[in-house]
Coordinates of C-alpha atoms in Angstrom, one line a residue:
Chain Y
X445 CA 0.0 0.0 0.0
X446 CA 1.4 3.4 -1.0
X447 CA 2.1 6.1 1.6
X448 CA -0.9 8.1 0.2
X449 CA -3.3 5.2 0.6
X450 CA -2.1 4.8 4.2
X451 CA -2.9 8.4 4.8
X452 CA -6.3 8.0 3.1
X453 CA -7.1 5.0 5.3
X454 CA -6.1 7.0 8.4
X455 CA -8.4 9.9 7.3
X456 CA -11.3 7.5 6.8
X457 CA -10.8 6.4 10.4
X458 CA -11.1 10.0 11.5
X459 CA -7.4 11.1 11.8
X460 CA -7.4 14.8 10.9
X461 CA -3.6 15.0 11.1
X462 CA -3.5 12.6 8.1
X463 CA -6.0 14.8 6.3
X464 CA -3.7 17.8 7.0
X465 CA -0.8 15.9 5.4
X466 CA -3.0 15.3 2.3
X467 CA -3.9 19.0 2.2
X468 CA -0.3 20.0 2.4
X469 CA 0.6 17.7 -0.5
X470 CA -2.1 19.0 -2.8
X471 CA -2.7 22.5 -1.7
X472 CA -0.7 24.2 -4.4
X473 CA -2.0 22.3 -7.4
X474 CA -5.6 22.7 -6.2
X475 CA -5.2 26.3 -5.4
X476 CA -3.5 27.0 -8.7
X477 CA -6.4 25.2 -10.6
X478 CA -9.0 27.2 -8.7
X479 CA -7.1 30.4 -9.4
X480 CA -6.7 29.7 -13.1
X481 CA -10.4 28.8 -13.3
X482 CA -11.8 31.6 -11.2
X483 CA -9.3 34.4 -11.8
X484 CA -9.0 35.9 -8.3
X485 CA -7.1 35.0 -5.1
X486 CA -10.1 35.3 -2.7
X487 CA -12.4 33.1 -4.7
X488 CA -9.6 30.7 -5.4
X489 CA -8.8 30.3 -1.7
X490 CA -12.5 29.7 -0.9
X491 CA -12.9 27.3 -3.7
X492 CA -9.8 25.4 -2.9
X493 CA -10.9 25.1 0.8
X494 CA -14.3 23.9 -0.3
X495 CA -12.7 21.2 -2.6
X496 CA -10.7 19.8 0.3
X497 CA -13.8 19.7 2.5
X498 CA -15.8 18.0 -0.2
X499 CA -13.0 15.5 -0.7
X500 CA -13.0 14.8 3.1
X501 CA -16.7 14.2 3.2
X502 CA -16.7 12.0 0.1
X503 CA -13.6 10.1 0.9
X504 CA -15.7 7.0 1.6
X505 CA -16.7 6.9 -2.1
X506 CA -13.1 7.1 -3.3
X507 CA -11.9 4.0 -5.1
X508 CA -8.2 3.5 -4.1
X509 CA -7.5 1.7 -7.4
X510 CA -7.8 5.1 -9.1
X511 CA -5.1 7.8 -8.7
X512 CA -6.1 10.0 -5.8
X513 CA -4.8 13.1 -7.7
X514 CA -7.2 12.4 -10.6
X515 CA -10.1 12.0 -8.1
X516 CA -9.3 15.2 -6.3
X517 CA -8.8 17.1 -9.5
X518 CA -12.1 15.8 -10.7
X519 CA -13.8 17.3 -7.7
X520 CA -11.9 20.6 -8.1
X521 CA -12.6 21.0 -11.8
X522 CA -16.3 20.2 -11.5
X523 CA -16.7 22.5 -8.5
X524 CA -15.0 25.4 -10.3
X525 CA -17.1 24.9 -13.4
X526 CA -20.3 24.9 -11.2
X527 CA -19.1 28.0 -9.5
X528 CA -18.5 29.8 -12.8
X529 CA -21.9 28.8 -14.0
X530 CA -23.5 30.1 -10.8
X531 CA -21.5 33.3 -11.1
X532 CA -23.0 33.9 -14.5
X533 CA -26.5 33.4 -13.1
X534 CA -25.9 35.8 -10.1
X535 CA -27.8 39.0 -11.0
X536 CA -26.0 41.0 -8.4
X537 CA -22.4 39.8 -8.4
X538 CA -20.1 40.7 -5.6
X539 CA -17.1 39.6 -7.6
X540 CA -14.8 42.3 -8.7
X541 CA -14.3 42.3 -12.5
X542 CA -10.8 41.5 -13.7
X543 CA -8.9 44.6 -14.6
X544 CA -8.5 44.9 -18.4
X545 CA -4.9 44.0 -19.4
X546 CA -3.2 46.5 -21.6
X547 CA -1.7 43.8 -23.9
X548 CA -5.2 42.4 -24.5
X549 CA -7.4 45.4 -24.8
X550 CA -7.0 49.1 -25.6
X551 CA -3.8 51.0 -25.4
X552 CA -4.5 52.0 -21.9
X553 CA -1.4 52.1 -19.7
X554 CA -1.1 49.5 -17.0
X555 CA -0.7 50.4 -13.3
X556 CA 2.8 51.8 -12.9
X557 CA 3.6 49.7 -9.9
X558 CA 2.6 46.4 -11.6
X559 CA 5.6 44.1 -12.1
X560 CA 6.1 42.3 -15.4
X561 CA 5.1 39.1 -13.8
X562 CA 1.8 40.5 -12.5
X563 CA 1.1 41.9 -15.9
X564 CA 1.8 38.5 -17.5
X565 CA -0.4 36.8 -15.0
X566 CA -3.2 39.2 -15.7
X567 CA -2.8 38.7 -19.4
X568 CA -3.0 34.9 -18.9
X569 CA -6.1 35.2 -16.7
X570 CA -7.8 37.5 -19.2
X571 CA -7.2 35.0 -22.0
X572 CA -8.5 32.2 -19.8
X573 CA -11.6 34.2 -18.8
X574 CA -12.5 34.4 -22.5
X575 CA -13.0 30.6 -22.6
X576 CA -16.1 28.6 -21.6
X577 CA -15.7 27.0 -18.2
X578 CA -15.2 23.4 -19.6
X579 CA -12.7 24.6 -22.2
X580 CA -10.9 26.5 -19.6
X581 CA -10.5 23.4 -17.4
X582 CA -9.0 21.5 -20.3
X583 CA -6.5 24.3 -21.1
X584 CA -5.5 24.6 -17.5
X585 CA -5.0 20.8 -17.0
X586 CA -3.0 20.7 -20.3
X587 CA -0.7 23.6 -19.6
X588 CA -0.2 23.6 -15.8
X589 CA -0.3 19.9 -15.1
X590 CA 0.9 18.6 -18.4
X591 CA -2.0 16.2 -18.5
X592 CA -2.4 13.9 -21.5
X593 CA -5.7 13.8 -23.5
X594 CA -6.6 10.6 -21.6
X595 CA -5.9 12.1 -18.2
X596 CA -7.9 15.2 -19.0
X597 CA -10.8 13.0 -20.2
X598 CA -10.7 11.0 -16.9
X599 CA -10.6 14.1 -14.8
X600 CA -13.4 16.0 -16.6
X601 CA -15.6 13.0 -17.5
X602 CA -15.4 13.8 -21.2
X603 CA -14.3 11.4 -24.0
X604 CA -10.8 11.6 -25.4
X605 CA -12.1 12.9 -28.8
X606 CA -14.2 15.6 -27.0
X607 CA -11.0 16.7 -25.1
X608 CA -9.1 16.9 -28.4
X609 CA -11.7 19.0 -30.2
X610 CA -12.4 21.2 -27.2
X611 CA -8.7 21.8 -26.7
X612 CA -8.3 22.6 -30.3
X613 CA -11.3 25.0 -30.3
X614 CA -10.1 26.6 -27.1
X615 CA -6.6 27.2 -28.5
X616 CA -8.0 28.8 -31.7
X617 CA -10.2 31.0 -29.6
X618 CA -7.2 32.1 -27.4
X619 CA -5.2 32.7 -30.6
X620 CA -8.1 34.8 -31.9
X621 CA -8.1 36.9 -28.8
X622 CA -4.4 37.3 -29.0
X623 CA -4.4 38.1 -32.7
X624 CA -7.1 40.7 -32.2
X625 CA -4.6 42.6 -30.1
X626 CA -1.6 42.3 -32.5
X627 CA -3.6 42.9 -35.7
X628 CA -6.7 44.6 -34.6
X629 CA -7.6 45.8 -38.1
X630 CA -7.6 42.4 -39.8
X631 CA -10.8 40.4 -39.8
X632 CA -11.1 37.5 -37.3
X633 CA -10.8 34.2 -39.1
X634 CA -9.2 32.0 -36.6
X635 CA -12.2 30.2 -35.2
X636 CA -13.2 28.9 -38.6
X637 CA -10.8 26.0 -38.6
Chain B
X514 CA -3.8 21.4 -47.9
X515 CA -6.8 23.4 -46.9
X516 CA -7.0 25.9 -44.0
X517 CA -9.0 23.5 -41.7
X518 CA -6.4 20.8 -41.9
X519 CA -3.7 23.3 -41.5
X520 CA -5.2 24.7 -38.3
X521 CA -5.7 21.2 -36.9
X522 CA -2.1 20.4 -37.5
X523 CA -1.0 23.7 -36.0
X524 CA -2.9 23.0 -32.9
X525 CA -1.8 19.3 -32.6
X526 CA 1.8 20.3 -33.2
X527 CA 1.7 22.0 -29.8
X528 CA 1.1 18.7 -28.1
X529 CA 3.2 16.3 -30.3
X530 CA 5.7 17.0 -33.0
X531 CA 4.5 16.5 -36.6
X532 CA 6.2 14.1 -39.0
X533 CA 8.7 15.6 -41.4
X534 CA 6.3 15.4 -44.3
X535 CA 3.5 17.0 -42.3
X536 CA 5.7 19.8 -41.2
X537 CA 6.9 20.5 -44.7
X538 CA 3.3 20.5 -46.0
X539 CA 2.2 22.8 -43.2
X540 CA 5.0 25.2 -43.8
X541 CA 4.3 25.2 -47.5
X542 CA 0.7 26.1 -46.9
X543 CA 1.5 28.7 -44.3
X544 CA 3.9 30.4 -46.7
X545 CA 1.0 31.0 -49.1
X546 CA -1.8 31.6 -46.7
X547 CA -1.5 34.8 -44.6
X548 CA -4.5 33.9 -42.4
X549 CA -3.0 30.5 -41.4
X550 CA 0.3 32.2 -40.9
X551 CA -1.4 34.6 -38.5
X552 CA -3.1 31.7 -36.7
X553 CA 0.2 29.9 -36.3
X554 CA 2.0 33.0 -35.0
X555 CA -0.8 33.7 -32.5
X556 CA -1.0 30.1 -31.3
X557 CA 2.7 30.0 -30.7
X558 CA 2.4 33.3 -28.7
X559 CA -0.4 31.8 -26.6
X560 CA 1.5 28.6 -26.1
X561 CA 4.6 30.5 -25.0
X562 CA 2.5 32.8 -22.7
X563 CA 0.7 29.8 -21.0
X564 CA 3.8 27.6 -20.8
X565 CA 5.8 30.4 -19.1
X566 CA 3.2 31.1 -16.4
X567 CA 4.2 29.3 -13.2
X568 CA 2.1 27.3 -10.8
X569 CA 0.8 29.6 -8.1
X570 CA 1.6 28.4 -4.6
X571 CA -1.2 28.2 -2.0
X572 CA -1.1 31.2 0.3
X573 CA 0.7 30.6 3.7
X574 CA -1.4 28.9 6.3
X575 CA -3.8 27.5 3.8
X576 CA -3.8 24.0 5.2
X577 CA -4.4 25.4 8.7
X578 CA -7.4 27.3 7.5
X579 CA -8.9 24.2 5.8
X580 CA -8.6 22.4 9.1
X581 CA -10.2 25.2 11.0
X582 CA -13.1 25.2 8.6
X583 CA -13.4 21.4 8.7
X584 CA -13.6 21.6 12.5
X585 CA -16.2 24.3 12.5
X586 CA -18.3 22.4 9.9
X587 CA -18.0 19.3 12.1
X588 CA -19.1 21.3 15.1
X589 CA -22.1 22.5 13.2
X590 CA -22.9 18.9 12.2
X591 CA -22.8 17.7 15.7
X592 CA -26.0 19.4 16.9
X593 CA -27.7 17.9 13.9
X594 CA -26.5 14.4 15.0
X595 CA -27.8 15.2 18.5
X596 CA -31.1 16.2 17.0
X597 CA -31.4 13.0 15.2
X598 CA -30.6 11.1 18.4
X599 CA -33.2 13.1 20.3
X600 CA -35.8 12.4 17.6
X601 CA -35.1 8.7 17.7
X602 CA -35.2 8.6 21.5
X603 CA -38.5 10.6 21.5
X604 CA -40.1 8.2 19.0
X605 CA -39.0 5.2 21.1
X606 CA -40.5 6.9 24.2
X607 CA -43.7 7.6 22.4
X608 CA -43.9 4.0 21.2
X609 CA -43.3 2.8 24.7
X610 CA -46.2 4.9 26.0
X611 CA -48.5 4.3 23.1
X612 CA -48.2 0.5 23.2
X613 CA -49.8 0.0 26.7
X614 CA -52.4 2.7 25.7
X615 CA -53.3 0.7 22.6
X616 CA -53.7 -2.4 24.8
X617 CA -56.1 -0.5 27.1
X618 CA -58.0 0.9 24.1
X619 CA -58.3 -2.6 22.6
X620 CA -60.0 -3.7 25.9
X621 CA -62.2 -0.6 25.8
X622 CA -63.4 -1.5 22.3
X623 CA -64.9 -4.7 23.8
X624 CA -67.1 -2.5 26.0
X625 CA -68.1 -0.3 23.0
X626 CA -69.6 -3.3 21.3
X627 CA -72.6 -2.8 23.7
X628 CA -75.3 -1.1 21.6
X629 CA -76.1 1.5 24.3
X630 CA -72.4 2.5 24.6
X631 CA -72.0 2.7 20.8
X632 CA -75.1 4.9 20.3
X633 CA -73.9 7.1 23.1
X634 CA -70.5 7.6 21.4
X635 CA -72.1 8.3 18.1
X636 CA -74.4 10.9 19.8
X637 CA -71.4 12.6 21.4
X638 CA -69.4 12.7 18.1
X639 CA -72.4 14.2 16.4
X640 CA -72.8 16.9 19.0
X641 CA -69.1 17.7 18.9
X642 CA -69.3 18.0 15.1
X643 CA -72.4 20.3 15.2
X644 CA -70.6 22.5 17.9
X645 CA -67.5 22.8 15.6
X646 CA -69.7 23.6 12.7
X647 CA -71.5 26.4 14.6
X648 CA -68.1 27.9 15.6
X649 CA -66.9 27.8 12.0
X650 CA -70.0 29.4 10.7
X651 CA -69.7 32.2 13.3
X652 CA -66.1 32.8 12.4
X653 CA -67.0 32.9 8.7
X654 CA -69.7 35.5 9.3
X655 CA -67.4 37.7 11.4
X656 CA -64.6 37.3 8.7
X657 CA -66.8 38.3 5.8
X658 CA -68.1 41.3 7.7
X659 CA -64.6 42.4 8.5
X660 CA -63.6 42.0 4.8
X661 CA -66.6 44.0 3.6
X662 CA -65.7 46.7 6.1
X663 CA -62.1 46.8 5.0
X664 CA -63.2 47.2 1.4
X665 CA -65.2 50.2 2.3
X666 CA -62.1 51.7 4.0
X667 CA -59.3 51.5 1.4
X668 CA -57.0 53.7 3.4
X669 CA -56.8 51.3 6.3
X670 CA -55.4 48.2 4.5
X671 CA -53.1 50.5 2.5
X672 CA -51.7 51.9 5.7
X673 CA -51.3 48.4 7.2
X674 CA -49.4 47.2 4.1
X675 CA -47.2 50.3 4.2
X676 CA -46.4 49.8 7.8
X677 CA -45.5 46.1 7.2
X678 CA -43.2 47.1 4.3
X679 CA -41.6 49.8 6.4
X680 CA -41.0 47.4 9.2
X681 CA -39.4 44.9 6.9
X682 CA -37.1 47.6 5.4
X683 CA -36.2 48.6 9.0
X684 CA -35.3 45.1 9.9
X685 CA -33.2 44.7 6.8
X686 CA -31.4 47.9 7.6
X687 CA -30.7 46.9 11.2
X688 CA -29.4 43.6 10.0
X689 CA -27.0 45.3 7.6
X690 CA -25.8 47.8 10.2
X691 CA -25.3 45.3 13.0
X692 CA -22.2 43.2 12.3
X693 CA -23.4 40.4 14.6
X694 CA -26.6 39.9 12.6
X695 CA -24.9 39.6 9.3
X696 CA -24.7 36.1 7.7
X697 CA -21.3 34.5 8.5
X698 CA -18.9 34.2 5.5
X699 CA -17.8 30.7 4.7
X700 CA -14.2 31.7 3.9
X701 CA -11.8 31.3 6.7
X702 CA -9.9 34.5 6.4
X703 CA -6.2 34.9 6.6

């Protein structure tokens, strides 16, 4: 039995210190996934906390033959997608809109104090925010976790062919957003492919 | 090669390298198609931007906050468990009281088989029903009269509705102004 499975067994018997160890192991990948999906630190923290609480309460349904990481990521990606959908339905949103990034919108100057890294992060988030929630999950899993098509399919519950076509469509959409900035005067033709 | 195939290959080339022949065909197409050239360039830019973006570390103390939240959720769940226990215990107690009562009632039913007792019971039930009917009729008459009177005085119900609305607004305002009455946020803050 792997060390992780030992921890899971201990958590199932009510050992919260073992749960703390699992949280420590996965906190960064789960937080990063939530941040990339939701686009702001406060929501990402809340969502990542919620993912771990859900994992804790559903641990009895976890099949130890499957990789724990895939199971946890599946909870996280579904939760973030649900949250994004609910956010769209909320008529009076408390979320602060993402600041428009200069590289992706008008020629407005960015905040002077912003570092290059922050600007790049904002640009990435703005690109991701242009995607549908499911497509966004696939892009995030592909780029930050180096997941294969099969792993993305297992995590999101989609078929491998659906993953391929969604990823392809998402990339073209991102490229279109990017191209709009660089050649704003040319007609948008990228999503035709 | 058409543009659709070209864009598929461009996208796939980001995940796995194309064969030599594919690469040559794609490059030949892109050299003559300015739109596909633009797609390729933009896709590479996107790919570089996303690949360069690092994994964001969870904020310090994240695991501790998850545990605090877990503990508080478990504490909230405990009274629920206690309520379930109380409900089960109450039901058991009720059953323990009702069972002997049912035994007594079943012996009483033997007595009710006497014709005089049975007609007496029917008489009592009938009287009780008539009494309830009279009370209901009285309430209906009083209610109808009050309704007719209210219709003849439109200002009064209007004033009543307004005062209810104002009271609700007042309660909402007090809830917002009083921190202790605001709904608790789920996030465990840093």
